[in-house]
Short mmCIF file of C-alpha atoms and ligand atoms in Angstrom, two decimals:
data_model
loop_
_atom_site.label_atom_id
_atom_site.label_comp_id
_atom_site.label_asym_id
_atom_site.label_seq_id
_atom_site.Cartn_x
_atom_site.Cartn_y
_atom_site.Cartn_z
CA UNK Y 66 16.50 -15.48 3.99
CA UNK Y 67 13.59 -13.35 5.16
CA UNK Y 68 10.16 -14.81 4.40
CA UNK Y 69 8.23 -13.29 1.50
CA UNK Y 70 5.86 -10.53 2.45
CA UNK Y 71 2.12 -11.09 1.84
CA UNK Y 72 1.31 -11.09 -1.89
CA UNK Y 73 4.76 -10.02 -3.13
CA UNK Y 74 6.07 -12.61 -5.57
CA UNK Y 75 2.88 -14.62 -5.33
CA UNK Y 76 -0.54 -14.84 -6.85
CA UNK Y 77 -3.27 -13.02 -5.03
CA UNK Y 78 -6.20 -15.39 -4.56
CA UNK Y 79 -9.64 -14.24 -3.45
CA UNK Y 80 -11.87 -16.77 -1.76
CA UNK Y 81 -15.27 -16.38 -0.19
CA UNK Y 82 -18.90 -17.24 -0.56
CA UNK Y 83 -20.90 -16.64 -3.71
CA UNK Y 84 -22.20 -13.08 -3.77
CA UNK Y 85 -19.25 -11.72 -1.77
CA UNK Y 86 -18.13 -9.62 -4.71
CA UNK Y 87 -14.92 -11.52 -5.49
CA UNK Y 88 -15.16 -10.92 -9.24
CA UNK Y 89 -15.84 -7.19 -8.96
CA UNK Y 90 -13.21 -6.66 -6.27
CA UNK Y 91 -10.77 -8.93 -8.08
CA UNK Y 92 -11.06 -6.96 -11.32
CA UNK Y 93 -10.51 -3.69 -9.46
CA UNK Y 94 -7.50 -5.01 -7.57
CA UNK Y 95 -6.04 -6.44 -10.79
CA UNK Y 96 -6.33 -3.08 -12.48
CA UNK Y 97 -4.70 -1.25 -9.61
CA UNK Y 98 -1.84 -3.72 -9.28
CA UNK Y 99 -1.39 -4.11 -13.07
CA UNK Y 100 -1.76 -7.87 -12.70
CA UNK Y 101 -3.82 -10.10 -14.98
CA UNK Y 102 -7.23 -10.98 -13.60
CA UNK Y 103 -8.42 -14.57 -13.65
CA UNK Y 104 -12.06 -15.17 -12.81
CA UNK Y 105 -11.86 -18.91 -12.34
CA UNK Y 106 -15.56 -19.61 -12.96
CA UNK Y 107 -15.56 -17.46 -16.08
CA UNK Y 108 -12.48 -19.28 -17.34
CA UNK Y 109 -14.10 -22.66 -16.68
CA UNK Y 110 -17.21 -21.60 -18.58
CA UNK Y 111 -15.14 -20.34 -21.48
CA UNK Y 112 -13.37 -23.66 -21.74
CA UNK Y 113 -16.09 -26.12 -20.77
CA UNK Y 114 -19.49 -24.45 -21.05
CA UNK Y 115 -22.03 -23.22 -18.48
CA UNK Y 116 -21.28 -24.21 -14.88
CA UNK Y 117 -24.90 -25.07 -13.98
CA UNK Y 118 -24.80 -27.65 -16.73
CA UNK Y 119 -21.40 -29.06 -15.71
CA UNK Y 120 -22.71 -29.23 -12.17
CA UNK Y 121 -25.87 -31.07 -13.22
CA UNK Y 122 -23.85 -33.61 -15.13
CA UNK Y 123 -21.58 -34.34 -12.17
CA UNK Y 124 -20.31 -32.23 -9.31
CA UNK Y 125 -17.25 -34.48 -9.05
CA UNK Y 126 -16.43 -33.85 -12.66
CA UNK Y 127 -16.93 -30.10 -12.17
CA UNK Y 128 -14.57 -30.09 -9.18
CA UNK Y 129 -11.95 -31.94 -11.23
CA UNK Y 130 -12.20 -29.33 -13.99
CA UNK Y 131 -11.99 -26.60 -11.36
CA UNK Y 132 -8.78 -28.13 -9.97
CA UNK Y 133 -7.19 -28.33 -13.39
CA UNK Y 134 -8.15 -24.77 -14.28
CA UNK Y 135 -6.78 -23.40 -11.00
CA UNK Y 136 -3.53 -25.33 -11.50
CA UNK Y 137 -3.28 -23.70 -14.92
CA UNK Y 138 -3.85 -20.22 -13.56
CA UNK Y 139 -1.31 -20.80 -10.80
CA UNK Y 140 1.26 -21.85 -13.38
CA UNK Y 141 0.89 -18.51 -15.17
CA UNK Y 142 2.25 -15.05 -14.31
CA UNK Y 143 1.45 -13.52 -10.92
CA UNK Y 144 -2.25 -12.73 -11.13
CA UNK Y 145 -5.30 -11.85 -9.14
CA UNK Y 146 -7.44 -14.99 -9.10
CA UNK Y 147 -11.06 -15.00 -7.94
CA UNK Y 148 -12.10 -18.51 -6.95
CA UNK Y 149 -15.58 -19.99 -7.02
CA UNK Y 150 -17.16 -20.39 -3.59
CA UNK Y 151 -16.51 -24.12 -3.34
CA UNK Y 152 -13.04 -24.30 -4.85
CA UNK Y 153 -11.28 -24.40 -1.49
CA UNK Y 154 -13.12 -27.61 -0.51
CA UNK Y 155 -10.55 -29.47 -2.59
CA UNK Y 156 -7.48 -30.35 -0.51
CA UNK Y 157 -5.42 -30.23 -3.69
CA UNK Y 158 -6.51 -26.65 -4.39
CA UNK Y 159 -5.79 -25.67 -0.79
CA UNK Y 160 -2.32 -27.17 -0.97
CA UNK Y 161 -1.52 -25.41 -4.23
CA UNK Y 162 -2.82 -22.09 -2.95
CA UNK Y 163 -0.71 -22.39 0.17
CA UNK Y 164 2.42 -22.67 -1.95
CA UNK Y 165 1.76 -20.27 -4.79
CA UNK Y 166 -0.70 -17.67 -3.55
CA UNK Y 167 -1.47 -15.15 -0.88
CA UNK Y 168 -5.10 -15.85 -0.11
CA UNK Y 169 -7.60 -13.25 1.06
CA UNK Y 170 -11.08 -14.09 2.30
CA UNK Y 171 -13.57 -11.64 0.85
CA UNK Y 172 -16.17 -11.42 3.59
CA UNK Y 173 -19.79 -10.33 3.28
CA UNK Y 174 -22.87 -10.66 5.44
CA UNK Y 175 -25.29 -13.40 4.54
CA UNK Y 176 -28.16 -11.00 3.70
CA UNK Y 177 -26.12 -9.05 1.16
CA UNK Y 178 -24.80 -12.24 -0.40
CA UNK Y 179 -28.31 -13.69 -0.71
CA UNK Y 180 -29.68 -10.46 -2.21
CA UNK Y 181 -26.95 -10.56 -4.82
CA UNK Y 182 -27.43 -14.15 -5.96
CA UNK Y 183 -31.12 -14.92 -5.46
CA UNK Y 184 -32.91 -15.62 -8.69
CA UNK Y 185 -29.65 -16.51 -10.46
CA UNK Y 186 -28.99 -19.93 -11.98
CA UNK Y 187 -26.22 -20.70 -9.49
CA UNK Y 188 -26.72 -24.31 -8.46
CA UNK Y 189 -26.23 -23.69 -4.74
CA UNK Y 190 -28.31 -20.51 -4.59
CA UNK Y 191 -31.74 -21.92 -5.26
CA UNK Y 192 -33.17 -22.16 -1.74
CA UNK Y 193 -32.52 -19.51 0.92
CA UNK Y 194 -32.38 -21.95 3.84
CA UNK Y 195 -29.85 -24.12 2.12
CA UNK Y 196 -27.85 -21.02 1.12
CA UNK Y 197 -27.68 -19.76 4.71
CA UNK Y 198 -26.69 -23.13 6.11
CA UNK Y 199 -23.89 -23.44 3.59
CA UNK Y 200 -22.80 -19.84 4.21
CA UNK Y 201 -22.11 -20.41 7.90
CA UNK Y 202 -20.57 -23.78 7.30
CA UNK Y 203 -18.14 -22.35 4.73
CA UNK Y 204 -17.13 -19.29 6.76
CA UNK Y 205 -14.88 -21.42 8.92
CA UNK Y 206 -13.20 -23.02 5.93
CA UNK Y 207 -12.47 -19.67 4.28
CA UNK Y 208 -10.92 -18.30 7.48
CA UNK Y 209 -8.71 -21.36 7.74
CA UNK Y 210 -7.46 -21.09 4.19
CA UNK Y 211 -6.96 -17.33 4.03
CA UNK Y 212 -4.13 -15.27 5.47
CA UNK Y 213 -6.31 -12.16 5.70
CA UNK Y 214 -9.90 -10.97 5.54
CA UNK Y 215 -11.16 -8.01 3.49
CA UNK Y 216 -14.47 -6.50 2.45
CA UNK Y 217 -13.47 -4.24 -0.40
CA UNK Y 218 -10.71 -3.61 -2.95
CA UNK Y 219 -8.82 -1.30 -0.59
CA UNK Y 220 -8.94 -3.99 2.08
CA UNK Y 221 -7.46 -6.55 -0.32
CA UNK Y 222 -4.70 -4.15 -1.38
CA UNK Y 223 -3.79 -3.35 2.22
CA UNK Y 224 -3.71 -7.03 3.17
CA UNK Y 225 -1.57 -7.76 0.13
CA UNK Y 226 1.24 -5.68 1.57
CA UNK Y 227 0.65 -6.81 5.14
CA UNK Y 228 -0.94 -3.52 6.19
CA UNK Y 229 -3.39 -3.70 9.08
CA UNK Y 230 -5.51 -0.86 10.38
CA UNK Y 231 -6.28 -0.49 14.05
CA UNK Y 232 -4.61 -0.45 17.39
CA UNK Y 233 -5.35 -3.95 18.61
CA UNK Y 234 -2.31 -5.63 20.09
CA UNK Y 235 -0.44 -7.89 17.73
CA UNK Y 236 2.05 -10.66 18.13
CA UNK Y 237 5.37 -9.50 16.76
CA UNK Y 238 7.08 -12.85 16.73
CA UNK Y 239 9.57 -13.98 19.33
CA UNK Y 240 10.90 -11.17 21.56
CA UNK Y 241 10.87 -8.38 19.00
CA UNK Y 242 13.29 -5.49 19.36
CA UNK Y 243 11.58 -2.14 19.47
CA UNK Y 244 13.29 0.74 17.68
CA UNK Y 245 11.34 3.80 18.76
CA UNK Y 246 11.41 7.55 18.31
CA UNK Y 247 12.14 8.70 21.88
CA UNK Y 248 9.48 11.39 21.78
CA UNK Y 249 6.81 9.07 20.44
CA UNK Y 250 7.61 6.51 23.10
CA UNK Y 251 7.02 9.14 25.78
CA UNK Y 252 3.71 10.19 24.26
CA UNK Y 253 2.47 6.71 23.41
CA UNK Y 254 4.22 4.08 25.55
CA UNK Y 255 4.40 0.65 23.96
CA UNK Y 256 5.44 -2.51 25.71
CA UNK Y 257 6.32 -5.39 23.44
CA UNK Y 258 8.25 -7.44 26.06
CA UNK Y 259 11.46 -7.36 23.98
CA UNK Y 260 14.35 -4.90 24.35
CA UNK Y 261 13.71 -1.24 23.50
CA UNK Y 262 16.17 0.91 21.56
CA UNK Y 263 15.35 4.58 21.34
CA UNK Y 264 16.46 6.83 18.51
CA UNK Y 265 16.49 10.64 18.38
CA UNK Y 266 13.16 12.24 17.48
CA UNK Y 267 12.64 12.88 13.79
CA UNK Y 268 15.21 13.23 11.01
CA UNK Y 269 18.20 13.00 13.38
CA UNK Y 270 17.58 9.26 13.57
CA UNK Y 271 18.55 8.74 9.96
CA UNK Y 272 22.31 8.71 10.44
CA UNK Y 273 25.06 6.16 10.17
CA UNK Y 274 25.92 6.82 13.81
CA UNK Y 275 22.46 5.67 14.90
CA UNK Y 276 22.62 2.68 12.54
CA UNK Y 277 26.02 1.64 13.88
CA UNK Y 278 24.77 1.91 17.46
CA UNK Y 279 21.72 -0.23 16.65
CA UNK Y 280 23.83 -2.85 14.86
CA UNK Y 281 25.92 -3.25 17.98
CA UNK Y 282 23.06 -3.01 20.53
CA UNK Y 283 20.65 -5.44 18.87
CA UNK Y 284 20.44 -8.88 20.38
CA UNK Y 285 17.41 -10.32 18.62
CA UNK Y 286 19.28 -12.77 16.39
CA UNK Y 287 18.38 -14.04 12.97
CA UNK Y 288 14.89 -15.19 13.95
CA UNK Y 289 14.05 -11.92 15.67
CA UNK Y 290 11.88 -9.12 14.43
CA UNK Y 291 12.57 -5.40 14.56
CA UNK Y 292 9.62 -3.10 15.18
CA UNK Y 293 10.01 0.48 13.96
CA UNK Y 294 7.82 2.86 15.97
CA UNK Y 295 7.72 6.51 14.98
CA UNK Y 296 7.42 8.73 11.93
CA UNK Y 297 9.00 8.18 8.54
CA UNK Y 298 12.43 8.94 9.96
CA UNK Y 299 12.19 6.12 12.48
CA UNK Y 300 10.66 3.56 10.13
CA UNK Y 301 13.26 4.47 7.49
CA UNK Y 302 16.14 3.81 9.87
CA UNK Y 303 14.56 0.80 11.58
CA UNK Y 304 13.83 -0.76 8.19
CA UNK Y 305 17.36 -0.05 7.01
CA UNK Y 306 18.82 -1.65 10.10
CA UNK Y 307 16.50 -4.63 9.57
CA UNK Y 308 17.72 -4.88 5.98
CA UNK Y 309 21.36 -4.92 6.98
CA UNK Y 310 21.58 -6.48 10.46
CA UNK Y 311 22.76 -10.09 10.10
CA UNK Y 312 22.17 -9.68 6.34
CA UNK Y 313 18.50 -8.98 6.88
CA UNK Y 314 15.89 -9.78 9.51
CA UNK Y 315 12.11 -9.31 9.30
CA UNK Y 316 10.62 -6.08 10.51
CA UNK Y 317 7.30 -4.46 11.32
CA UNK Y 318 6.48 -0.79 10.82
CA UNK Y 319 4.27 1.09 13.25
CA UNK Y 320 4.10 4.57 11.72
CA UNK Y 321 2.98 7.34 14.06
CA UNK Y 322 2.86 10.38 11.74
CA UNK Y 323 0.44 11.11 8.93
CA UNK Y 324 3.36 11.07 6.46
CA UNK Y 325 4.45 7.72 7.85
CA UNK Y 326 0.99 6.18 7.66
CA UNK Y 327 0.09 7.31 4.15
CA UNK Y 328 3.53 7.16 2.61
CA UNK Y 329 6.84 6.39 4.30
CA UNK Y 330 5.94 3.08 5.95
CA UNK Y 331 4.23 1.74 2.83
CA UNK Y 332 6.35 0.48 -0.03
CA UNK Y 333 9.49 -1.10 1.37
CA UNK Y 334 11.92 1.77 0.85
CA UNK Y 335 14.26 2.22 3.78
CA UNK Y 336 17.32 4.35 4.22
CA UNK Y 337 19.40 6.98 5.94
CA UNK Y 338 21.06 10.28 5.08
CA UNK Y 339 24.77 10.64 4.43
CA UNK Y 340 26.88 13.78 4.71
CA UNK Y 341 26.29 14.19 0.95
CA UNK Y 342 22.53 14.29 1.10
CA UNK Y 343 19.18 12.80 2.00
CA UNK Y 344 18.35 9.12 1.56
CA UNK Y 345 21.66 8.39 -0.13
CA UNK Y 346 22.10 4.98 1.51
CA UNK Y 347 19.22 2.57 1.60
CA UNK Y 348 17.62 -0.70 0.67
CA UNK Y 349 14.27 -2.00 -0.44
CA UNK Y 350 13.20 -4.26 2.41
CA UNK Y 351 9.47 -4.72 2.83
CA UNK Y 352 8.09 -4.89 6.37
CA UNK Y 353 6.24 -8.11 7.14
CA UNK Y 354 3.51 -5.98 8.57
CA UNK Y 355 2.56 -2.32 8.80
CA UNK Y 356 0.33 -1.58 11.77
CA UNK Y 357 -1.53 1.67 11.32
CA UNK Y 358 -3.42 3.27 14.17
CA UNK Y 359 -4.79 6.68 13.26
CA UNK Y 360 -5.45 7.32 16.98
CA UNK Y 361 -1.74 8.05 17.35
CA UNK Y 362 -2.15 11.13 15.18
CA UNK Y 363 -4.02 12.99 17.93
CA UNK Y 364 -0.74 14.28 19.41
CA UNK Y 365 0.84 15.27 16.11
CA UNK Y 366 1.98 18.91 15.99
CA UNK Y 367 0.07 20.98 13.42
CA UNK Y 368 3.17 21.41 11.30
CA UNK Y 369 3.68 17.68 10.97
CA UNK Y 370 0.04 17.19 10.15
CA UNK Y 371 0.23 19.78 7.37
CA UNK Y 372 3.29 18.02 5.97
CA UNK Y 373 1.34 14.76 5.86
CA UNK Y 374 -1.66 16.46 4.27
CA UNK Y 375 0.52 17.36 1.28
CA UNK Y 376 1.00 13.64 0.60
CA UNK Y 377 -2.72 13.05 1.20
CA UNK Y 378 -3.65 15.70 -1.38
CA UNK Y 379 -1.09 14.20 -3.77
CA UNK Y 380 -2.68 10.78 -3.31
CA UNK Y 381 -6.20 12.14 -3.75
CA UNK Y 382 -5.20 13.83 -7.02
CA UNK Y 383 -3.61 10.60 -8.26
CA UNK Y 384 -6.62 8.52 -7.21
CA UNK Y 385 -9.13 11.04 -8.53
CA UNK Y 386 -10.94 11.17 -5.19
CA UNK Y 387 -11.17 13.97 -2.65
CA UNK Y 388 -9.56 11.82 0.00
CA UNK Y 389 -8.56 14.90 2.03
CA UNK Y 390 -12.21 15.44 2.98
CA UNK Y 391 -12.51 12.08 4.79
CA UNK Y 392 -12.22 11.61 8.55
CA UNK Y 393 -8.69 10.55 9.59
CA UNK Y 394 -9.07 6.81 9.74
CA UNK Y 395 -10.78 6.49 6.37
CA UNK Y 396 -8.44 9.02 4.82
CA UNK Y 397 -5.34 7.19 6.00
CA UNK Y 398 -6.77 3.83 4.95
CA UNK Y 399 -7.62 5.02 1.44
CA UNK Y 400 -4.23 6.70 0.97
CA UNK Y 401 -2.26 3.70 2.22
CA UNK Y 402 -4.34 1.41 -0.01
CA UNK Y 403 -3.74 3.62 -3.03
CA UNK Y 404 0.00 3.53 -2.50
CA UNK Y 405 -0.12 -0.22 -1.82
CA UNK Y 406 -1.77 -0.75 -5.20
CA UNK Y 407 0.89 1.22 -7.05
CA UNK Y 408 3.68 -0.47 -5.11
CA UNK Y 409 2.27 -3.93 -5.84
CA UNK Y 410 2.21 -3.04 -9.53
CA UNK Y 411 5.97 -2.53 -9.42
CA UNK Y 412 7.39 -3.59 -6.05
CA UNK Y 413 11.07 -3.22 -6.91
CA UNK Y 414 10.67 -0.26 -9.22
CA UNK Y 415 11.76 -2.08 -12.34
CA UNK Y 416 8.86 -1.06 -14.57
CA UNK Y 417 8.63 2.64 -13.85
CA UNK Y 418 5.07 2.33 -12.51
CA UNK Y 419 5.92 3.83 -9.14
CA UNK Y 420 6.96 7.06 -10.87
CA UNK Y 421 3.44 8.47 -10.57
CA UNK Y 422 3.97 8.67 -6.82
CA UNK Y 423 6.42 11.47 -7.58
CA UNK Y 424 3.62 13.86 -8.54
CA UNK Y 425 4.82 17.30 -7.45
CA UNK Y 426 8.07 15.85 -6.15
CA UNK Y 427 10.44 16.94 -8.93
CA UNK Y 428 9.70 20.55 -8.07
CA UNK Y 429 9.56 19.80 -4.37
CA UNK Y 430 13.01 18.30 -4.35
CA UNK Y 431 14.37 21.24 -6.35
CA UNK Y 432 12.96 23.66 -3.74
CA UNK Y 433 14.36 21.64 -0.86
CA UNK Y 434 17.83 21.70 -2.42
CA UNK Y 435 17.54 25.31 -3.62
CA UNK Y 436 16.72 26.43 -0.07
CA UNK Y 437 19.50 24.38 1.51
CA UNK Y 438 16.76 22.20 3.06
CA UNK Y 439 15.25 25.11 4.97
CA UNK Y 440 11.98 24.47 3.14
CA UNK Y 441 10.42 21.37 4.62
CA UNK Y 442 9.41 18.44 2.45
CA UNK Y 443 5.66 18.80 2.99
CA UNK Y 444 5.76 22.50 2.25
CA UNK Y 445 7.80 21.86 -0.88
CA UNK Y 446 5.40 19.12 -2.01
CA UNK Y 447 2.46 21.50 -1.66
CA UNK Y 448 4.24 23.95 -3.98
CA UNK Y 449 5.32 21.14 -6.29
CA UNK Y 450 1.70 20.01 -6.63
CA UNK Y 451 0.72 23.54 -7.49
CA UNK Y 452 3.31 23.65 -10.28
CA UNK Y 453 2.32 20.20 -11.58
CA UNK Y 454 -1.36 21.18 -11.70
CA UNK Y 455 -0.61 24.45 -13.45
CA UNK Y 456 1.50 22.67 -16.07
CA UNK Y 457 -1.32 20.14 -16.44
CA UNK Y 458 -3.90 22.85 -16.97
CA UNK Y 459 -5.84 21.46 -14.01
CA UNK Y 460 -7.64 23.39 -11.26
CA UNK Y 461 -5.44 24.19 -8.26
CA UNK Y 462 -8.17 24.93 -5.72
CA UNK Y 463 -7.81 21.70 -3.71
CA UNK Y 464 -4.11 22.33 -3.18
CA UNK Y 465 -4.67 26.00 -2.41
CA UNK Y 466 -7.50 25.44 0.03
CA UNK Y 467 -6.02 22.44 1.81
CA UNK Y 468 -2.32 23.32 1.84
CA UNK Y 469 -2.16 27.11 1.39
CA UNK Y 470 1.26 27.02 -0.27
CA UNK Y 471 3.25 30.27 -0.27
CA UNK Y 472 6.30 30.97 -2.44
CA UNK Y 473 9.49 30.26 -0.51
CA UNK Y 474 13.01 31.65 -0.39
CA UNK Y 475 15.38 29.61 -2.50
CA UNK Y 476 18.21 30.04 -4.98
CA UNK Y 477 16.59 29.65 -8.40
CA UNK Y 478 19.74 28.46 -10.13
CA UNK Y 479 20.58 25.90 -7.48
CA UNK Y 480 16.98 24.69 -7.56
CA UNK Y 481 17.00 24.51 -11.34
CA UNK Y 482 20.25 22.55 -11.36
CA UNK Y 483 18.73 20.07 -8.90
CA UNK Y 484 15.63 19.74 -11.05
CA UNK Y 485 17.72 19.05 -14.14
CA UNK Y 486 19.72 16.39 -12.29
CA UNK Y 487 16.50 14.82 -11.03
CA UNK Y 488 14.96 14.41 -14.41
CA UNK Y 489 18.30 13.22 -15.75
CA UNK Y 490 18.05 15.35 -18.84
CA UNK Y 491 14.97 13.50 -20.04
CA UNK Y 492 12.46 16.16 -19.13
CA UNK Y 493 10.25 13.62 -17.40
CA UNK Y 494 7.50 14.92 -15.13
CA UNK Y 495 4.38 13.51 -13.61
CA UNK Y 496 1.37 15.55 -14.68
CA UNK Y 497 -2.37 14.98 -14.51
CA UNK Y 498 -4.53 14.59 -17.59
CA UNK Y 499 -7.40 14.74 -15.14
CA UNK Y 500 -7.76 13.89 -11.46
CA UNK Y 501 -7.13 10.14 -11.29
CA UNK Y 502 -5.23 10.12 -14.57
CA UNK Y 503 -1.53 10.70 -13.98
CA UNK Y 504 0.80 10.73 -16.96
CA UNK Y 505 4.56 10.60 -17.09
CA UNK Y 506 5.55 13.07 -19.72
CA UNK Y 507 8.01 15.70 -20.87
CA UNK Y 508 7.82 19.42 -20.24
CA UNK Y 509 9.68 22.06 -22.22
CA UNK Y 510 12.59 23.51 -20.25
CA UNK Y 511 11.25 27.05 -20.47
CA UNK Y 512 7.85 25.96 -19.07
CA UNK Y 513 9.42 23.99 -16.27
CA UNK Y 514 11.72 26.87 -15.40
CA UNK Y 515 8.84 29.35 -15.35
CA UNK Y 516 6.78 27.00 -13.17
CA UNK Y 517 9.70 26.64 -10.77
CA UNK Y 518 10.29 30.39 -10.61
CA UNK Y 519 6.65 30.99 -9.71
CA UNK Y 520 7.21 28.96 -6.52
CA UNK Y 521 10.14 31.05 -5.36
CA UNK Y 522 9.79 34.35 -3.55
CA UNK Y 523 11.23 37.29 -5.51
N1 NAD D 758 10.61 5.38 2.79
C1 NAD D 758 9.78 6.13 2.11
O1 NAD D 758 9.17 5.70 1.14
C2 NAD D 758 9.54 7.54 2.56
C3 NAD D 758 8.48 8.27 2.05
C4 NAD D 758 8.23 9.55 2.54
C5 NAD D 758 9.07 10.08 3.50
N2 NAD D 758 10.12 9.35 3.97
C6 NAD D 758 11.02 9.87 5.00
O2 NAD D 758 10.29 10.15 6.18
C7 NAD D 758 10.97 11.17 6.91
C8 NAD D 758 9.94 12.14 7.45
O3 NAD D 758 9.10 11.44 8.30
P1 NAD D 758 7.84 12.10 9.02
O4 NAD D 758 7.39 13.24 8.26
O5 NAD D 758 6.91 10.98 9.29
O6 NAD D 758 8.42 12.70 10.36
P2 NAD D 758 9.54 12.28 11.42
O7 NAD D 758 9.64 10.83 11.61
O8 NAD D 758 10.79 13.00 11.00
O9 NAD D 758 8.95 12.92 12.73
C9 NAD D 758 8.69 14.31 12.80
C10 NAD D 758 8.44 14.73 14.23
O10 NAD D 758 7.17 14.25 14.70
C11 NAD D 758 7.34 13.61 15.97
N3 NAD D 758 6.26 12.63 16.07
C12 NAD D 758 6.15 11.45 15.43
N4 NAD D 758 4.98 10.87 15.73
C13 NAD D 758 4.34 11.68 16.59
C14 NAD D 758 3.08 11.61 17.24
N5 NAD D 758 2.24 10.61 17.03
N6 NAD D 758 2.76 12.62 18.06
C15 NAD D 758 3.61 13.68 18.25
N7 NAD D 758 4.79 13.80 17.64
C16 NAD D 758 5.16 12.80 16.82
C17 NAD D 758 8.73 13.10 15.94
O11 NAD D 758 9.24 12.90 17.22
C18 NAD D 758 9.47 14.21 15.21
O12 NAD D 758 9.80 15.23 16.09
C19 NAD D 758 11.95 11.80 5.96
O13 NAD D 758 13.26 11.42 6.34
C20 NAD D 758 11.62 11.21 4.61
O14 NAD D 758 12.77 11.03 3.80
C21 NAD D 758 10.36 8.10 3.52
ZN1 ZN D 759 6.93 13.09 -0.34
#
């Protein structure tokens, strides 16, 4: 059995000093992951009255109440729980968190924290000297208890799916097996000490032939880790092999394309193509870690970058932020965090919440099929976004300026048939009420057909 990944199947607990912003960040993360939010101090006050008073009566008694309230919260449905600054001093709380929660340390600098709490009635924030002393003393404890550190909601979301930004070396467990796109390995050599298995560059890697070869070549054993290093094609196949080899071994994704970093490597979907079509065999198998280094994008051909930008624009429209205007690292981070939030809200796609990620994709898929896959995915997504925005009555300038979509050659009837199959006769589309407000809705056939036709060259 592969170990659970980060916050999947667990509570998400936020610890840190007073003034770190745990309550604000916690509420935001809860909203984005569709989990209940428990502000432990607020819950204690609701049940037992003002904390300063409880504290004055007896700190021991307050800590006992805090333990009981946390135990209660941990017994409930998977939530985001913001803990009071001192809650982790209790060994009982620490033990319970270790079993039931993924714990993130919300870090802040001492000046900011002090500015936020000075003048409040918090018992331990009355004298600055005392506050500072306690701050540095507690830092160590938080780091010990937490599995990750974050400074904002995006940071918490990324950590919650095991996503780390940056190129610093990482320990990939015992002798990991590297499954690498051969071209990427030439451009960006990577030495992880374990055996290296190369796969053909790009989409060609996603075949049963490659999978079968990897199944027979791999020697890592049940305790081993597979590292997928390349674009979405490589991480899709590496993840699929990890899901199936010895009935499943842990894996790490190191995406090297923009598409991989903002989309393919985030969310646990793995798979290969079959002679009947794309992604027809697969598994949901979350990587233990996703290591994202935007430096790797420097060698990306323009075409691949454009393809990735289509997913970036899609994400920006969904998030209601012009993420495409940010410098690479911040852009990738924000996009990956957005997807992580949606994925955490519905990790195994049982609640339909991941559907919003298909913005523009119903049309895109139809164009890909209608053109016999001559139209590339990114190009098709750009056109699909255009159609979705038009049907939503929303401005299309971001898509037009950033992606410059042009109508493509495709068979309208074949495309239409694919679109009908995709929506399974339910007429379901993702549209935008406004940027940041996706809705899953129905569209009249004649409107959908007209929108599709406008994307196809006459
Ligand atoms: N699992 C998912 O949720 C998901 C989501 C989106 C897409 N996908 C899949 O991802 C695949 C597409 O992946 P992709 O767009 O990342 O491209 P890719 O993996 O097919 O790679 C495209 C090309 O870029 C090259 N390349 C990769 N990194 C490079 C770098 N840093 N510098 C220079 N060249 C580099 C590759 O060698 C290849 O030639 C599709 O098969 C799609 O189905 C999966
Ligand atoms: Zn896509």
